[in-house]
Coordinates of C-alpha atoms and ligand atoms in Angstrom, one line a residue:
M14 CA 20.3 -38.6 10.7
S15 CA 23.7 -36.5 11.1
R16 CA 26.1 -37.2 8.3
I17 CA 29.2 -39.5 8.9
V18 CA 32.3 -39.7 6.9
F19 CA 35.3 -42.2 6.9
L20 CA 38.9 -41.3 7.4
N21 CA 41.7 -43.7 8.2
G22 CA 39.8 -46.2 9.7
S23 CA 37.6 -43.9 11.7
F24 CA 33.9 -43.1 11.1
L25 CA 33.5 -39.5 12.0
P26 CA 31.3 -36.2 11.8
P27 CA 32.8 -34.2 8.7
E28 CA 33.9 -31.5 11.0
E29 CA 36.2 -34.0 12.8
A30 CA 37.6 -35.4 9.6
K31 CA 40.8 -33.2 9.0
V32 CA 43.5 -34.1 6.5
P33 CA 46.8 -32.0 7.0
I34 CA 47.9 -29.7 4.2
M35 CA 51.0 -31.8 3.4
D36 CA 48.8 -34.7 2.0
R37 CA 50.0 -35.4 -1.4
G38 CA 46.5 -35.5 -2.7
F39 CA 46.1 -31.9 -1.9
L40 CA 49.4 -30.8 -3.1
F41 CA 50.0 -33.0 -6.1
S42 CA 46.8 -34.7 -7.0
D43 CA 48.6 -37.9 -6.2
G44 CA 45.9 -40.4 -5.6
V45 CA 43.0 -42.1 -7.2
Y46 CA 39.4 -42.5 -6.3
E47 CA 36.2 -44.4 -7.0
G48 CA 32.4 -43.4 -7.2
V49 CA 29.7 -46.3 -6.5
G50 CA 26.1 -45.9 -7.0
V51 CA 23.6 -47.0 -4.3
I52 CA 20.1 -48.0 -4.8
D53 CA 17.6 -49.6 -2.4
G54 CA 20.6 -49.0 0.4
R55 CA 22.9 -51.3 -2.0
L56 CA 26.3 -50.8 -3.8
V57 CA 25.8 -51.4 -7.5
D58 CA 28.6 -53.2 -9.4
N59 CA 30.8 -52.9 -6.2
E60 CA 33.0 -55.6 -7.0
A61 CA 33.9 -54.1 -10.3
H62 CA 34.5 -50.8 -8.9
L63 CA 37.1 -52.4 -6.3
E64 CA 38.8 -54.1 -9.1
R65 CA 39.2 -50.9 -11.0
L66 CA 40.3 -49.4 -7.8
E67 CA 43.2 -52.0 -7.2
R68 CA 44.1 -51.3 -11.0
S69 CA 44.3 -47.7 -10.5
L70 CA 46.4 -48.1 -7.3
R71 CA 48.5 -50.5 -8.9
E72 CA 49.4 -48.3 -11.9
I73 CA 50.4 -45.1 -9.7
R74 CA 52.2 -47.7 -7.2
I75 CA 50.3 -46.9 -4.2
D76 CA 49.7 -50.4 -1.8
N77 CA 46.1 -51.0 -1.4
P78 CA 45.2 -50.4 2.2
Y79 CA 42.3 -52.9 2.5
S80 CA 41.4 -56.2 0.9
R81 CA 38.2 -56.4 -1.2
S82 CA 36.2 -57.7 1.8
E83 CA 37.5 -55.1 4.1
W84 CA 36.6 -52.2 1.4
T85 CA 33.0 -53.9 1.1
R86 CA 32.6 -54.0 4.8
L87 CA 33.6 -50.4 5.2
E88 CA 31.6 -49.1 2.6
Q89 CA 28.7 -50.9 3.6
E90 CA 28.9 -49.5 7.3
L91 CA 29.2 -46.0 5.8
V92 CA 26.1 -46.4 3.7
R93 CA 24.3 -47.9 7.1
R94 CA 25.6 -45.2 9.2
N95 CA 24.2 -42.4 6.9
G96 CA 20.8 -44.4 6.3
M97 CA 21.5 -43.8 2.7
T98 CA 19.0 -45.7 0.4
E99 CA 19.9 -44.0 -2.8
G100 CA 22.9 -42.0 -4.0
F101 CA 26.6 -42.2 -4.4
L102 CA 29.6 -43.3 -2.3
Y103 CA 32.8 -41.8 -3.1
L104 CA 36.1 -43.1 -2.0
Q105 CA 39.8 -41.9 -2.5
V106 CA 43.2 -43.1 -1.7
T107 CA 46.3 -40.7 -1.8
R108 CA 50.1 -41.3 -1.3
G109 CA 49.8 -40.0 2.2
V110 CA 51.2 -37.1 4.2
A111 CA 54.9 -36.0 3.6
E112 CA 57.0 -33.0 3.2
R113 CA 56.4 -31.6 -0.2
D114 CA 58.8 -33.3 -2.5
F115 CA 58.0 -34.9 -5.9
F116 CA 59.6 -38.2 -5.3
F117 CA 57.4 -41.1 -3.5
P118 CA 58.1 -40.8 0.2
Q119 CA 59.1 -44.0 2.2
G120 CA 57.1 -45.5 5.0
V121 CA 54.1 -43.4 4.6
A122 CA 50.7 -44.7 4.8
P123 CA 48.0 -43.8 2.3
T124 CA 45.3 -41.3 3.3
V125 CA 41.8 -43.0 2.9
T126 CA 38.6 -41.0 2.9
M127 CA 35.1 -41.9 2.0
F128 CA 31.8 -40.0 2.2
T129 CA 28.2 -40.7 0.8
Q130 CA 25.8 -38.1 -1.2
A131 CA 22.2 -38.9 -1.0
K132 CA 20.6 -38.3 -4.3
A133 CA 17.9 -39.6 -6.6
I134 CA 19.0 -41.8 -9.2
A135 CA 16.4 -44.1 -10.6
D136 CA 13.7 -41.3 -11.0
T137 CA 15.1 -37.9 -12.3
P138 CA 14.2 -35.1 -14.7
A139 CA 17.1 -35.7 -16.7
A140 CA 16.4 -39.5 -17.0
R141 CA 12.7 -38.8 -18.0
D142 CA 13.4 -36.0 -20.4
G143 CA 17.1 -36.3 -21.3
I144 CA 19.9 -33.7 -21.0
A145 CA 21.9 -31.4 -23.4
V146 CA 25.7 -31.7 -23.9
V147 CA 28.1 -29.6 -25.4
T148 CA 31.4 -30.6 -27.0
V149 CA 34.8 -29.3 -25.9
P150 CA 38.6 -30.1 -26.5
D151 CA 39.8 -33.0 -24.4
R152 CA 42.7 -31.2 -22.4
R153 CA 43.6 -34.2 -20.0
W154 CA 46.7 -36.2 -19.7
E155 CA 47.5 -39.5 -21.6
R156 CA 46.5 -42.2 -18.7
R157 CA 42.8 -41.4 -18.6
D158 CA 42.5 -45.3 -17.8
I159 CA 43.4 -44.4 -14.1
K160 CA 40.8 -42.8 -12.1
S161 CA 43.1 -39.8 -11.0
I162 CA 41.8 -37.4 -8.6
S163 CA 43.5 -34.7 -10.9
L164 CA 40.3 -33.5 -12.4
L165 CA 41.0 -30.0 -13.4
A166 CA 40.3 -30.5 -17.2
Q167 CA 37.0 -32.2 -16.3
V168 CA 36.0 -29.2 -13.8
L169 CA 36.7 -26.7 -16.7
A170 CA 35.0 -28.5 -19.1
K171 CA 31.9 -29.3 -17.1
Q172 CA 31.7 -25.7 -16.1
E173 CA 31.9 -24.7 -19.8
A174 CA 29.0 -26.9 -20.5
R175 CA 27.0 -25.4 -17.5
E176 CA 27.8 -21.9 -18.7
K177 CA 26.3 -22.9 -22.2
G178 CA 23.1 -24.3 -20.8
A179 CA 24.2 -28.0 -21.1
Q180 CA 24.5 -30.8 -18.2
E181 CA 27.4 -32.7 -19.5
A182 CA 30.6 -31.9 -21.8
W183 CA 31.5 -34.5 -24.5
M184 CA 35.2 -34.3 -24.6
V185 CA 36.8 -34.5 -28.2
E186 CA 40.2 -35.5 -29.6
D187 CA 41.3 -35.5 -33.3
G188 CA 37.6 -35.0 -34.1
Y189 CA 36.3 -38.2 -32.1
V190 CA 34.4 -38.2 -28.9
T191 CA 36.4 -39.6 -26.2
E192 CA 34.0 -39.5 -23.2
G193 CA 32.0 -37.1 -20.9
G194 CA 33.4 -35.0 -18.2
S195 CA 32.2 -37.7 -15.8
S196 CA 30.4 -40.2 -17.8
S197 CA 30.9 -42.8 -20.9
A198 CA 29.5 -41.6 -24.1
F199 CA 27.2 -43.6 -26.5
I200 CA 25.3 -43.1 -29.6
V201 CA 22.7 -45.1 -31.4
T202 CA 22.8 -45.5 -35.1
K203 CA 19.7 -45.2 -37.4
A204 CA 20.1 -48.9 -37.8
G205 CA 19.9 -49.4 -34.2
S206 CA 23.4 -50.4 -33.3
I207 CA 24.9 -49.0 -30.2
V208 CA 28.4 -47.3 -30.8
V209 CA 31.1 -46.6 -28.0
R210 CA 34.6 -46.0 -28.2
P211 CA 36.7 -49.2 -27.5
L212 CA 38.9 -49.1 -24.0
S213 CA 42.3 -47.7 -24.2
N214 CA 44.4 -45.1 -22.3
A215 CA 42.1 -42.5 -24.0
I216 CA 39.3 -43.2 -21.7
L217 CA 38.2 -44.5 -18.3
P218 CA 37.0 -48.0 -18.3
G219 CA 33.6 -47.0 -17.1
I220 CA 32.1 -49.8 -14.7
T221 CA 28.4 -48.7 -16.0
R222 CA 29.6 -49.0 -19.5
Q223 CA 30.9 -52.5 -18.9
S224 CA 27.7 -53.7 -17.4
L225 CA 25.7 -51.9 -19.9
L226 CA 27.6 -53.6 -22.8
R227 CA 26.8 -56.9 -21.0
L228 CA 23.1 -56.2 -20.7
S229 CA 22.9 -54.9 -24.4
R230 CA 24.7 -58.2 -25.7
E231 CA 22.1 -60.3 -23.8
D232 CA 19.2 -58.4 -25.2
G233 CA 20.4 -58.9 -28.6
I234 CA 21.3 -55.3 -29.2
V235 CA 23.9 -54.7 -31.9
L236 CA 27.1 -53.3 -30.5
E237 CA 29.9 -51.4 -32.3
E238 CA 32.9 -50.8 -30.4
R239 CA 34.7 -48.0 -32.2
R240 CA 35.4 -44.4 -32.3
F241 CA 32.8 -42.1 -33.7
T242 CA 33.1 -38.4 -34.7
V243 CA 31.2 -35.3 -33.5
E244 CA 29.4 -35.2 -36.8
E245 CA 28.3 -38.8 -36.6
A246 CA 26.9 -37.9 -33.1
Y247 CA 24.9 -35.1 -34.4
D248 CA 23.4 -37.4 -37.0
A249 CA 22.6 -40.2 -34.5
A250 CA 19.2 -41.7 -33.9
E251 CA 19.8 -41.4 -30.3
A252 CA 22.6 -40.7 -27.6
F253 CA 23.0 -41.3 -24.0
L254 CA 25.6 -41.5 -21.2
T255 CA 26.4 -43.8 -18.5
S256 CA 28.1 -43.3 -14.9
A257 CA 27.8 -44.8 -11.5
S258 CA 25.9 -41.7 -10.4
N259 CA 23.4 -41.4 -13.0
F260 CA 23.1 -45.0 -14.5
V261 CA 21.9 -44.4 -18.1
V262 CA 20.8 -41.0 -19.1
P263 CA 19.2 -40.0 -22.6
I264 CA 21.0 -36.9 -24.4
V265 CA 18.5 -35.0 -26.5
S266 CA 20.8 -32.2 -28.0
I267 CA 24.4 -31.9 -28.8
D268 CA 25.9 -28.4 -29.5
G269 CA 22.4 -27.2 -29.7
R270 CA 21.4 -29.5 -32.5
R271 CA 18.6 -31.7 -31.8
I272 CA 19.3 -35.5 -31.6
G273 CA 16.6 -37.9 -33.3
D274 CA 13.4 -36.2 -32.5
G275 CA 14.7 -34.4 -29.5
K276 CA 13.1 -37.0 -27.0
P277 CA 14.6 -40.0 -25.2
G278 CA 14.7 -42.7 -27.9
P279 CA 13.4 -46.3 -27.4
I280 CA 16.9 -48.0 -27.2
T281 CA 17.9 -45.7 -24.5
K282 CA 14.9 -46.2 -22.4
R283 CA 15.2 -49.8 -22.8
L284 CA 18.9 -49.9 -21.4
R285 CA 17.9 -47.7 -18.7
E286 CA 15.3 -50.1 -17.7
L287 CA 17.6 -53.3 -18.0
Y288 CA 20.3 -51.5 -16.1
L289 CA 17.9 -50.4 -13.3
Q290 CA 16.5 -53.9 -13.2
M291 CA 20.0 -55.3 -12.8
A292 CA 21.1 -52.7 -10.0
R293 CA 18.1 -53.6 -7.9
E294 CA 18.9 -57.2 -8.3
P295 CA 20.1 -58.4 -5.0
A296 CA 21.9 -61.1 -6.3
V297 CA 24.4 -59.0 -8.0
A298 CA 24.5 -56.2 -5.1
A299 CA 27.4 -56.2 -2.5
E300 CA 25.3 -57.4 0.5
Ligands
PLP23 C1 36.0 -39.4 -17.2 C2 34.9 -40.5 -16.7 N1 34.3 -41.3 -17.9 C3 33.6 -42.3 -17.4 C4 32.9 -42.3 -16.1 C5 31.9 -43.3 -15.8 O1 32.4 -44.5 -15.3 P1 31.5 -45.1 -14.1 O2 30.5 -45.7 -14.9 O3 32.4 -46.3 -13.6 O4 31.0 -44.2 -13.1 C6 33.4 -41.4 -15.2 C7 32.8 -41.5 -13.9 O5 33.2 -40.7 -13.0 C8 34.3 -40.4 -15.5 O6 34.8 -39.5 -14.5

């Protein structure tokens, strides 16, 4: 099946989906995005992703081009046209095409793009064996709660992680972990409670994080929503990350230091199972 992408109301082959060089996303990173996981051909937590998209658009004052039901219909249509059963749906809205000028252009329609990326999520080596992370300084702007397409700091952070043999970067500010380059960061204390940074402008409100916290509460796991330092993470019993494109992934080393016994821990494994079950539950999916 050949790939189909979405551009401003049309489903097209990628080579026909062209955006002008004056697009403000290209010139200023003036736009926002969402990434939604797909499993068994269904969008996971899609309502929450669309709610966050609405908020991101509001915060940067771009009119939402579609209602929630229109977005859902278009997303499902794209997944269907690509025959994707497992992977990731990316959608992006920019302020549109206008002569380069910092001020908001008047009467310009936003540019809307979407594409899918087929990939394994449920059963991957990272999920089975865990991954390594390294810490890097958090060099981002102050409104990290907006899912901005301006990702240069994360590109540099994640590339640094890769060059050091790790799969994710944990960004650090004032000695405290903020979040991963493209994931939310968690540790599990030796007493068995989960620690995660509270929501603020310092981090993205992760949708997977939100569902994971709900599942943990329902499962009776003790939650501590507070900041944690890099030293506390080194000394944790377990560590893991969450994201829409990976669900729950165990972390077995941080800056080359082994976490716990260097294998995915029992609480992480349990949460991954609970999340997978939830994602596979048709009642909460978008169809
Ligand atoms: C900086 C950052 N934090 C957290 C996340 C995880 O958020 P979600 O669970 O909504 O994918 C992402 C995902 O891309 C991210 O880029």
